[in-house]
Tab-separated table of C-alpha atoms in Angstrom:
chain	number	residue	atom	x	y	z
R	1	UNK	CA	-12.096	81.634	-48.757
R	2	UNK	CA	-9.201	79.866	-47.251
R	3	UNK	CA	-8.784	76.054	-46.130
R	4	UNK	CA	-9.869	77.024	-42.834
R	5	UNK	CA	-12.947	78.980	-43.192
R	6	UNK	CA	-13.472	76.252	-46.005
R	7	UNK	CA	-13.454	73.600	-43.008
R	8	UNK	CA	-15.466	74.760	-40.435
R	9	UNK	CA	-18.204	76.384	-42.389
R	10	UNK	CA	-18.834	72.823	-44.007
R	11	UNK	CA	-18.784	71.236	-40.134
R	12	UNK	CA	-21.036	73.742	-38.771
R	13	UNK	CA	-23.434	73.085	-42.019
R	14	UNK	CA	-23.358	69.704	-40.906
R	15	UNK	CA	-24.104	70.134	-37.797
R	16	UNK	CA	-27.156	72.846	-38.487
R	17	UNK	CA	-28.557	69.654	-40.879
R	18	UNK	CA	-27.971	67.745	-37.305
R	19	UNK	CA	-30.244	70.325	-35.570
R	20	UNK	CA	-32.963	70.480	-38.920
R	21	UNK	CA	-32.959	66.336	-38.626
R	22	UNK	CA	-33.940	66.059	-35.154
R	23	UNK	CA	-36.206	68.808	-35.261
R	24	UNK	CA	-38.187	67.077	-38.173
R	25	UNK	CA	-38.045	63.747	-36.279
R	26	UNK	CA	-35.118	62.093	-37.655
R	27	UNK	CA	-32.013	62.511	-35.339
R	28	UNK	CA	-28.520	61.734	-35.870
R	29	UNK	CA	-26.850	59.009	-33.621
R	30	UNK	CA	-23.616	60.897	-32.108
R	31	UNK	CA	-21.690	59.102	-34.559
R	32	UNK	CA	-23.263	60.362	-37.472
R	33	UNK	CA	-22.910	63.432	-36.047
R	34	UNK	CA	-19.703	63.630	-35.355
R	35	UNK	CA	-18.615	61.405	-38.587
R	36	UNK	CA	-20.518	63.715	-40.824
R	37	UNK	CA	-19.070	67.060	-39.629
R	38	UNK	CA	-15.680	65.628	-40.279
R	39	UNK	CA	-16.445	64.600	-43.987
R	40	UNK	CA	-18.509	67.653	-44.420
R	41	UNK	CA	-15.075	69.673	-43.598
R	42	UNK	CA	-13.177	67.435	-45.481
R	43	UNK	CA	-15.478	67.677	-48.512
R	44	UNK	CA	-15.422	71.682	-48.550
R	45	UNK	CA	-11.769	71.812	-49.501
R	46	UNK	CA	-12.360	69.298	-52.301
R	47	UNK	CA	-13.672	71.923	-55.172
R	48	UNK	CA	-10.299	73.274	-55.334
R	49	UNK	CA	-8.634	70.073	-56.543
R	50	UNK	CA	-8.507	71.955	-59.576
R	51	UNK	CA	-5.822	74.334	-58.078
R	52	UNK	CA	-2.364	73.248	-57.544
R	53	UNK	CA	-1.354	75.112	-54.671
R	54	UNK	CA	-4.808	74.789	-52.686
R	55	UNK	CA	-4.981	72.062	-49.466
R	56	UNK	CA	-6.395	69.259	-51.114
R	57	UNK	CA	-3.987	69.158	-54.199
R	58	UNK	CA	-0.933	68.880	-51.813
R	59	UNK	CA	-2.631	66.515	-48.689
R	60	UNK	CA	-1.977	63.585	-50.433
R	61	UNK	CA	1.643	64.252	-52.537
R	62	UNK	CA	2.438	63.090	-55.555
R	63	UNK	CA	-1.205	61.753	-55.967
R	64	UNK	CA	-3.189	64.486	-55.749
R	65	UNK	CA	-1.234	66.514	-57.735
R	66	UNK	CA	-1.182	64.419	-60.450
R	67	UNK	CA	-4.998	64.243	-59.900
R	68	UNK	CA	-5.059	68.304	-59.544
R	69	UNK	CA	-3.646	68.425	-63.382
R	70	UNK	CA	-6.215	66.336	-64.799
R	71	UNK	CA	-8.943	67.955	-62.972
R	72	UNK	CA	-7.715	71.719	-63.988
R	73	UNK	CA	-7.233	70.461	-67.609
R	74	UNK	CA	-10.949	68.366	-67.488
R	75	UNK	CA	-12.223	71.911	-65.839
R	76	UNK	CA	-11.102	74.079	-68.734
R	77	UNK	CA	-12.496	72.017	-71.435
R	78	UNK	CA	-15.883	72.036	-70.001
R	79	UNK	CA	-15.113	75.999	-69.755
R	80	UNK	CA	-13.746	75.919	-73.462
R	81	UNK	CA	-16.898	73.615	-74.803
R	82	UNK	CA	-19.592	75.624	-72.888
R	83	UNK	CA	-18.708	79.049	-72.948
R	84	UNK	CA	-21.015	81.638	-74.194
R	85	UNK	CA	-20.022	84.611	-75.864
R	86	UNK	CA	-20.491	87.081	-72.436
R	87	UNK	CA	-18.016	84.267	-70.648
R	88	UNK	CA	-14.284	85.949	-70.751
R	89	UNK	CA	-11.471	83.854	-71.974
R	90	UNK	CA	-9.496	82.226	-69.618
R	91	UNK	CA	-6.336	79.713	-69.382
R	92	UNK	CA	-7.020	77.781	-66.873
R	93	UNK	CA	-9.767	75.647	-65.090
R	94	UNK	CA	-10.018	76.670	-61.748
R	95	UNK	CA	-13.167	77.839	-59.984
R	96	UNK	CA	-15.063	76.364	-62.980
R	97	UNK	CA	-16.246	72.795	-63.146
R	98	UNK	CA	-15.604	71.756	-59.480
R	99	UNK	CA	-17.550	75.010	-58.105
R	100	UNK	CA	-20.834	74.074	-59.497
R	101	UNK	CA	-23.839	72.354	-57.865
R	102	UNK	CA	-23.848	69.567	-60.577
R	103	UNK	CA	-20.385	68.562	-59.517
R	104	UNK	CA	-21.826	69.133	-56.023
R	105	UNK	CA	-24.279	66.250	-56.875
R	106	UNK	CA	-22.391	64.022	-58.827
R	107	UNK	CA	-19.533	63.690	-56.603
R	108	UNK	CA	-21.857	63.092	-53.638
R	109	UNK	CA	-23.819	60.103	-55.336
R	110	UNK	CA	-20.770	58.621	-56.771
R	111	UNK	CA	-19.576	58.688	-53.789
R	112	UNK	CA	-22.939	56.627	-52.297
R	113	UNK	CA	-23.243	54.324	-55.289
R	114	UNK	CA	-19.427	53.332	-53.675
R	115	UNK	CA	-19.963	53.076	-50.489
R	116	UNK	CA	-22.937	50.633	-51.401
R	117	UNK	CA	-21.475	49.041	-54.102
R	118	UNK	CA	-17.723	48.792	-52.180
R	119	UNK	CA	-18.761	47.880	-48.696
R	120	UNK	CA	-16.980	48.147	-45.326
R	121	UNK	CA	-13.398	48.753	-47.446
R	122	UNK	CA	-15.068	51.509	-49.843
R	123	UNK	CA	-16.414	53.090	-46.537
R	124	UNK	CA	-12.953	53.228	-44.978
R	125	UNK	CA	-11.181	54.698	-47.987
R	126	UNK	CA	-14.576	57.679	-48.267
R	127	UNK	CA	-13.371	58.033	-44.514
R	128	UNK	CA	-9.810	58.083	-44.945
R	129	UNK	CA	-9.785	60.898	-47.578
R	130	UNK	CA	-12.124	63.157	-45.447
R	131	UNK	CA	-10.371	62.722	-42.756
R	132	UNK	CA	-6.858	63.589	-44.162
R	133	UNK	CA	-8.975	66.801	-45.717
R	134	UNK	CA	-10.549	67.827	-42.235
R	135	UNK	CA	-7.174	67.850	-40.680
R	136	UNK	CA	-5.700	69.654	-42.940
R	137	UNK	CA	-7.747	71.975	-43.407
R	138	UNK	CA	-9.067	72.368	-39.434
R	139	UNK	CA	-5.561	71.953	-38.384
R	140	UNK	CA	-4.327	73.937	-40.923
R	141	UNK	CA	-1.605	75.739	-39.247
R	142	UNK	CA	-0.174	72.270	-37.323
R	143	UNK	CA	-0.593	70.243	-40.402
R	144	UNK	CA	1.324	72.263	-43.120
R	145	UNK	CA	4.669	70.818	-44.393
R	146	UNK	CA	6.286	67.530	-45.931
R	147	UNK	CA	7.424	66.370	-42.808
R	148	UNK	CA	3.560	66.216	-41.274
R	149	UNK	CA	2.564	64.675	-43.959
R	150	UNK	CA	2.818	61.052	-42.897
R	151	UNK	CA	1.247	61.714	-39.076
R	152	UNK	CA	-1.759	63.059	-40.706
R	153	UNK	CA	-2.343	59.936	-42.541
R	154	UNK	CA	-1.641	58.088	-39.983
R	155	UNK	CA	-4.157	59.767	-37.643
R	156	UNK	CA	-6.572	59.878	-40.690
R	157	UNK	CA	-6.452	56.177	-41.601
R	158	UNK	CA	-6.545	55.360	-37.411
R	159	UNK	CA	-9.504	57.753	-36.741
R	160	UNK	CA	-11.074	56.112	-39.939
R	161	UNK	CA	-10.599	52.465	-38.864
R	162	UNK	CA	-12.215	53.279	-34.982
R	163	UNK	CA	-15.148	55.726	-36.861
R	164	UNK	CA	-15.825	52.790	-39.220
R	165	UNK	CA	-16.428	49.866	-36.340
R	166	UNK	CA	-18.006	52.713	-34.184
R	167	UNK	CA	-20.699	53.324	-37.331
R	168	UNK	CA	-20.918	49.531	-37.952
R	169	UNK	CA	-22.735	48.674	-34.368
R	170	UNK	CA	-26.304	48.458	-34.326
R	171	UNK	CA	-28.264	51.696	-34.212
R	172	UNK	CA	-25.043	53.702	-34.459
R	173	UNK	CA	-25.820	55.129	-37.438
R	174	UNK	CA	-24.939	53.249	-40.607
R	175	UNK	CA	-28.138	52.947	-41.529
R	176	UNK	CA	-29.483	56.414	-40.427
R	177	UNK	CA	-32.296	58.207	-42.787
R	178	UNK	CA	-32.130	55.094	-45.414
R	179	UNK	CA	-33.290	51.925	-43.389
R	180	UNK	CA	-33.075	49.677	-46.440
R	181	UNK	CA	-31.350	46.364	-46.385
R	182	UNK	CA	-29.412	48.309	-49.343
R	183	UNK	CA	-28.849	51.566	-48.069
R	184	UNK	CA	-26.187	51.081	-45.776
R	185	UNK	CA	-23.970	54.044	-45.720
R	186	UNK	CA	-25.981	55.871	-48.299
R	187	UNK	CA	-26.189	58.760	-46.112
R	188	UNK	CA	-22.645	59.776	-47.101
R	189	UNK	CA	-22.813	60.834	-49.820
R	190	UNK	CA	-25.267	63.667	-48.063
R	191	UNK	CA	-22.473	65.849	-45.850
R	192	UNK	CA	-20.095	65.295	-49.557
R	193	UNK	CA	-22.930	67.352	-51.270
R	194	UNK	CA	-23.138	69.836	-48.548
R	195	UNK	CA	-19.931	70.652	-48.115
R	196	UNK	CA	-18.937	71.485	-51.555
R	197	UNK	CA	-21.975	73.663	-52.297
R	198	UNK	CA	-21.143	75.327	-49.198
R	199	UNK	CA	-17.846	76.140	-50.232
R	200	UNK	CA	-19.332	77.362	-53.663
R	201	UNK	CA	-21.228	79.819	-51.613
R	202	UNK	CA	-18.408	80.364	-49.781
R	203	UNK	CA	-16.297	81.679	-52.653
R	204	UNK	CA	-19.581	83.406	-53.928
R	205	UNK	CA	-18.483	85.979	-50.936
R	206	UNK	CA	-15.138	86.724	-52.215
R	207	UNK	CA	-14.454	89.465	-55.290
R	208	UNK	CA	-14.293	86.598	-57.945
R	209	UNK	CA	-17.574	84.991	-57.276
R	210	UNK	CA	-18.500	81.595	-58.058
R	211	UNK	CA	-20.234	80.449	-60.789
R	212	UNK	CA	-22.451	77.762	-59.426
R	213	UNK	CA	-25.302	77.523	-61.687
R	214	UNK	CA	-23.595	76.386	-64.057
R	215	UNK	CA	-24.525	74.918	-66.525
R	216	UNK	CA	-28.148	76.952	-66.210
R	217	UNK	CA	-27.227	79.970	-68.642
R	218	UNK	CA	-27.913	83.644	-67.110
R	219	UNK	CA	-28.166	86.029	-70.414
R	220	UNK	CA	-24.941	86.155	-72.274
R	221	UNK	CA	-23.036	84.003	-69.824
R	222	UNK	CA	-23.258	80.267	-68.622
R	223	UNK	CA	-20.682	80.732	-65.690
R	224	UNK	CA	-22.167	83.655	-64.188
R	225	UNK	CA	-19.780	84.205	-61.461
R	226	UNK	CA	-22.710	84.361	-58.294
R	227	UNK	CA	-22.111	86.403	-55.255
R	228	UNK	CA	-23.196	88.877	-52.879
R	229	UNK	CA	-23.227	92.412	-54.021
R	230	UNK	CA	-19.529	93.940	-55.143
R	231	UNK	CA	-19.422	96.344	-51.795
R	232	UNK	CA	-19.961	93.413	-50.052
R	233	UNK	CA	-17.774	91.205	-50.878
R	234	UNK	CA	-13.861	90.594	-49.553
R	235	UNK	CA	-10.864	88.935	-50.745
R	236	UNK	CA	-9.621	85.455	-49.213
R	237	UNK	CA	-7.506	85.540	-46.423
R	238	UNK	CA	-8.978	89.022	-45.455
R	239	UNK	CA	-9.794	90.268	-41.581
R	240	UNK	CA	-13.290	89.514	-42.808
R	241	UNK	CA	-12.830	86.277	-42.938
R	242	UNK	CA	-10.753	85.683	-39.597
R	243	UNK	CA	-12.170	87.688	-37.224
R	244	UNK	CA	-16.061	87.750	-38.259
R	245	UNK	CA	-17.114	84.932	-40.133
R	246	UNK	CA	-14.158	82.233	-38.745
R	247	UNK	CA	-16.082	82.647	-35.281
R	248	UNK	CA	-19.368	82.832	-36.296
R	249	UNK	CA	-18.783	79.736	-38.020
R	250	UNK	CA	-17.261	77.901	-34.745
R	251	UNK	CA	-20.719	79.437	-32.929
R	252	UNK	CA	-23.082	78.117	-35.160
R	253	UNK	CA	-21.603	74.819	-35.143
R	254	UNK	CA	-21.825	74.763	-31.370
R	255	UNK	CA	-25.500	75.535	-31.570
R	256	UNK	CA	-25.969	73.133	-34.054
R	257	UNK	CA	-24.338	70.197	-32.138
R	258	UNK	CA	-26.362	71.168	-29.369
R	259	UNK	CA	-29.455	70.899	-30.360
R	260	UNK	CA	-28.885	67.746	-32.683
R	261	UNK	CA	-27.484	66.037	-29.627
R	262	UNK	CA	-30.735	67.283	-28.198
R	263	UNK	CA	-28.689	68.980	-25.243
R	264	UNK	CA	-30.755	72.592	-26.000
């Protein structure tokens, strides 16, 4: 799928979790709410850092390009090292490494074990990033082009700085679901998880699949490339994507803000 899609199917999953949460007991404060839809569209554009022209490679300039390269060229040696002999050969990394639930999991408890280990300044940069990522890629239209570059980050790092203090006040959230003296912001590493498995399963809808079992072998293959049935499936960027599951995306995220805000 595109950056888009990308964006708001990882808020709306955020916001369903919001709806689960309270159900079972455990609500969100609004500003967990609020700041983990934003990271959770943020974080499903980060799997394609290992593609040069995708959203995330470019929000960031010279940076994140530089970062794309080593990703793609860490992606393909996994491919290289692990292939089995049913895996085709292929020259490049993307759609391999970063699409796979272990990724999914490492990046989101790396990026705990910082925010614990890095404090309020760790927290701002995990919010920063996100940020930058959920405009681009919910703004995706506005926010394209060197010239927007700078106002993004300048909103990002702004919204970051007022989220962080917001979070920081008692009962607001920083300590929501993990109430140990330790487990201050450990929560978010949770909506980082989510929101690159759900744009694994997102790609698992387009013609390519996604192989996100990896590295769990299936037969002859170790990255199976999972998805929906062929008939079913559509390519990125299709009238699919815009017109049916763009919207339904935008209504299930209003349902699920609703009822974690315990408004329905």
């Amino acid at each position: 799928m595109m950056g888009p899609a990308h964006s708001l199917s990882g808020a709306a999953a955020w916001l369903g979790v919001g709806a689960a949460a309270a159900a079972a007991g455990h609500p969100m404060p609004w500003p967990v709410v609020l700041v983990g839809a934003l990271i959770c569209a943020g974080a499903a554009l980060a799997p394609d850092l290992d593609h040069k022209a995708a959203t995330i490679s470019r929000a960031f300039g010279p940076i994140s390009l530089w970062i794309c390269e080593i990703v793609d060229k860490l992606s393909y040696a996994a491919y290289k090292s692990t292939r089995k002999p049913g895996d085709p050969r292929r020259s490049g990394g993307h759609r391999t490494l970063t699409h796979t639930w272990l990724w999914a999991v490492l990046i989101g408890a790396g990026t705990s074990a910082l925010a614990i280990a890095g404090g309020r300044w760790a927290v701002l940069a995990i919010l920063f990033v996100h940020m930058v990522l959920a405009i681009e890629g919910l703004l995706w239209r506005a926010a394209r082009g060197h010239s927007s570059d700078v106002l993004v980050w300048l909103l990002a790092a702004t919204s970051a700085w007022i989220l962080a203090g917001i979070l920081d006040k008692p009962g607001n959230g920083s300590h929501w679901l993990f109430t140990g003296p330790s487990e201050q912001y450990l929560w978010l590493g949770l909506p980082i998880v989510l929101g690159a498995l759900v744009h694994d399963i997102g790609d698992a809808l387009t013609i390519s699949g996604c192989p996100i079992l990896w590295p769990i072998p299936l037969g002859r293959r170790r990255w199976y490339p999972i998805g929906t049935p062929k008939p079913m499936r559509f390519r990125a960027g299709s009238w699919v994507e815009l017109k049916v599951l763009m919207p339904a995306f935008m209504l299930l995220g209003g349902l699920g803000c609703a009822a974690a805000l315990n408004v329905i």
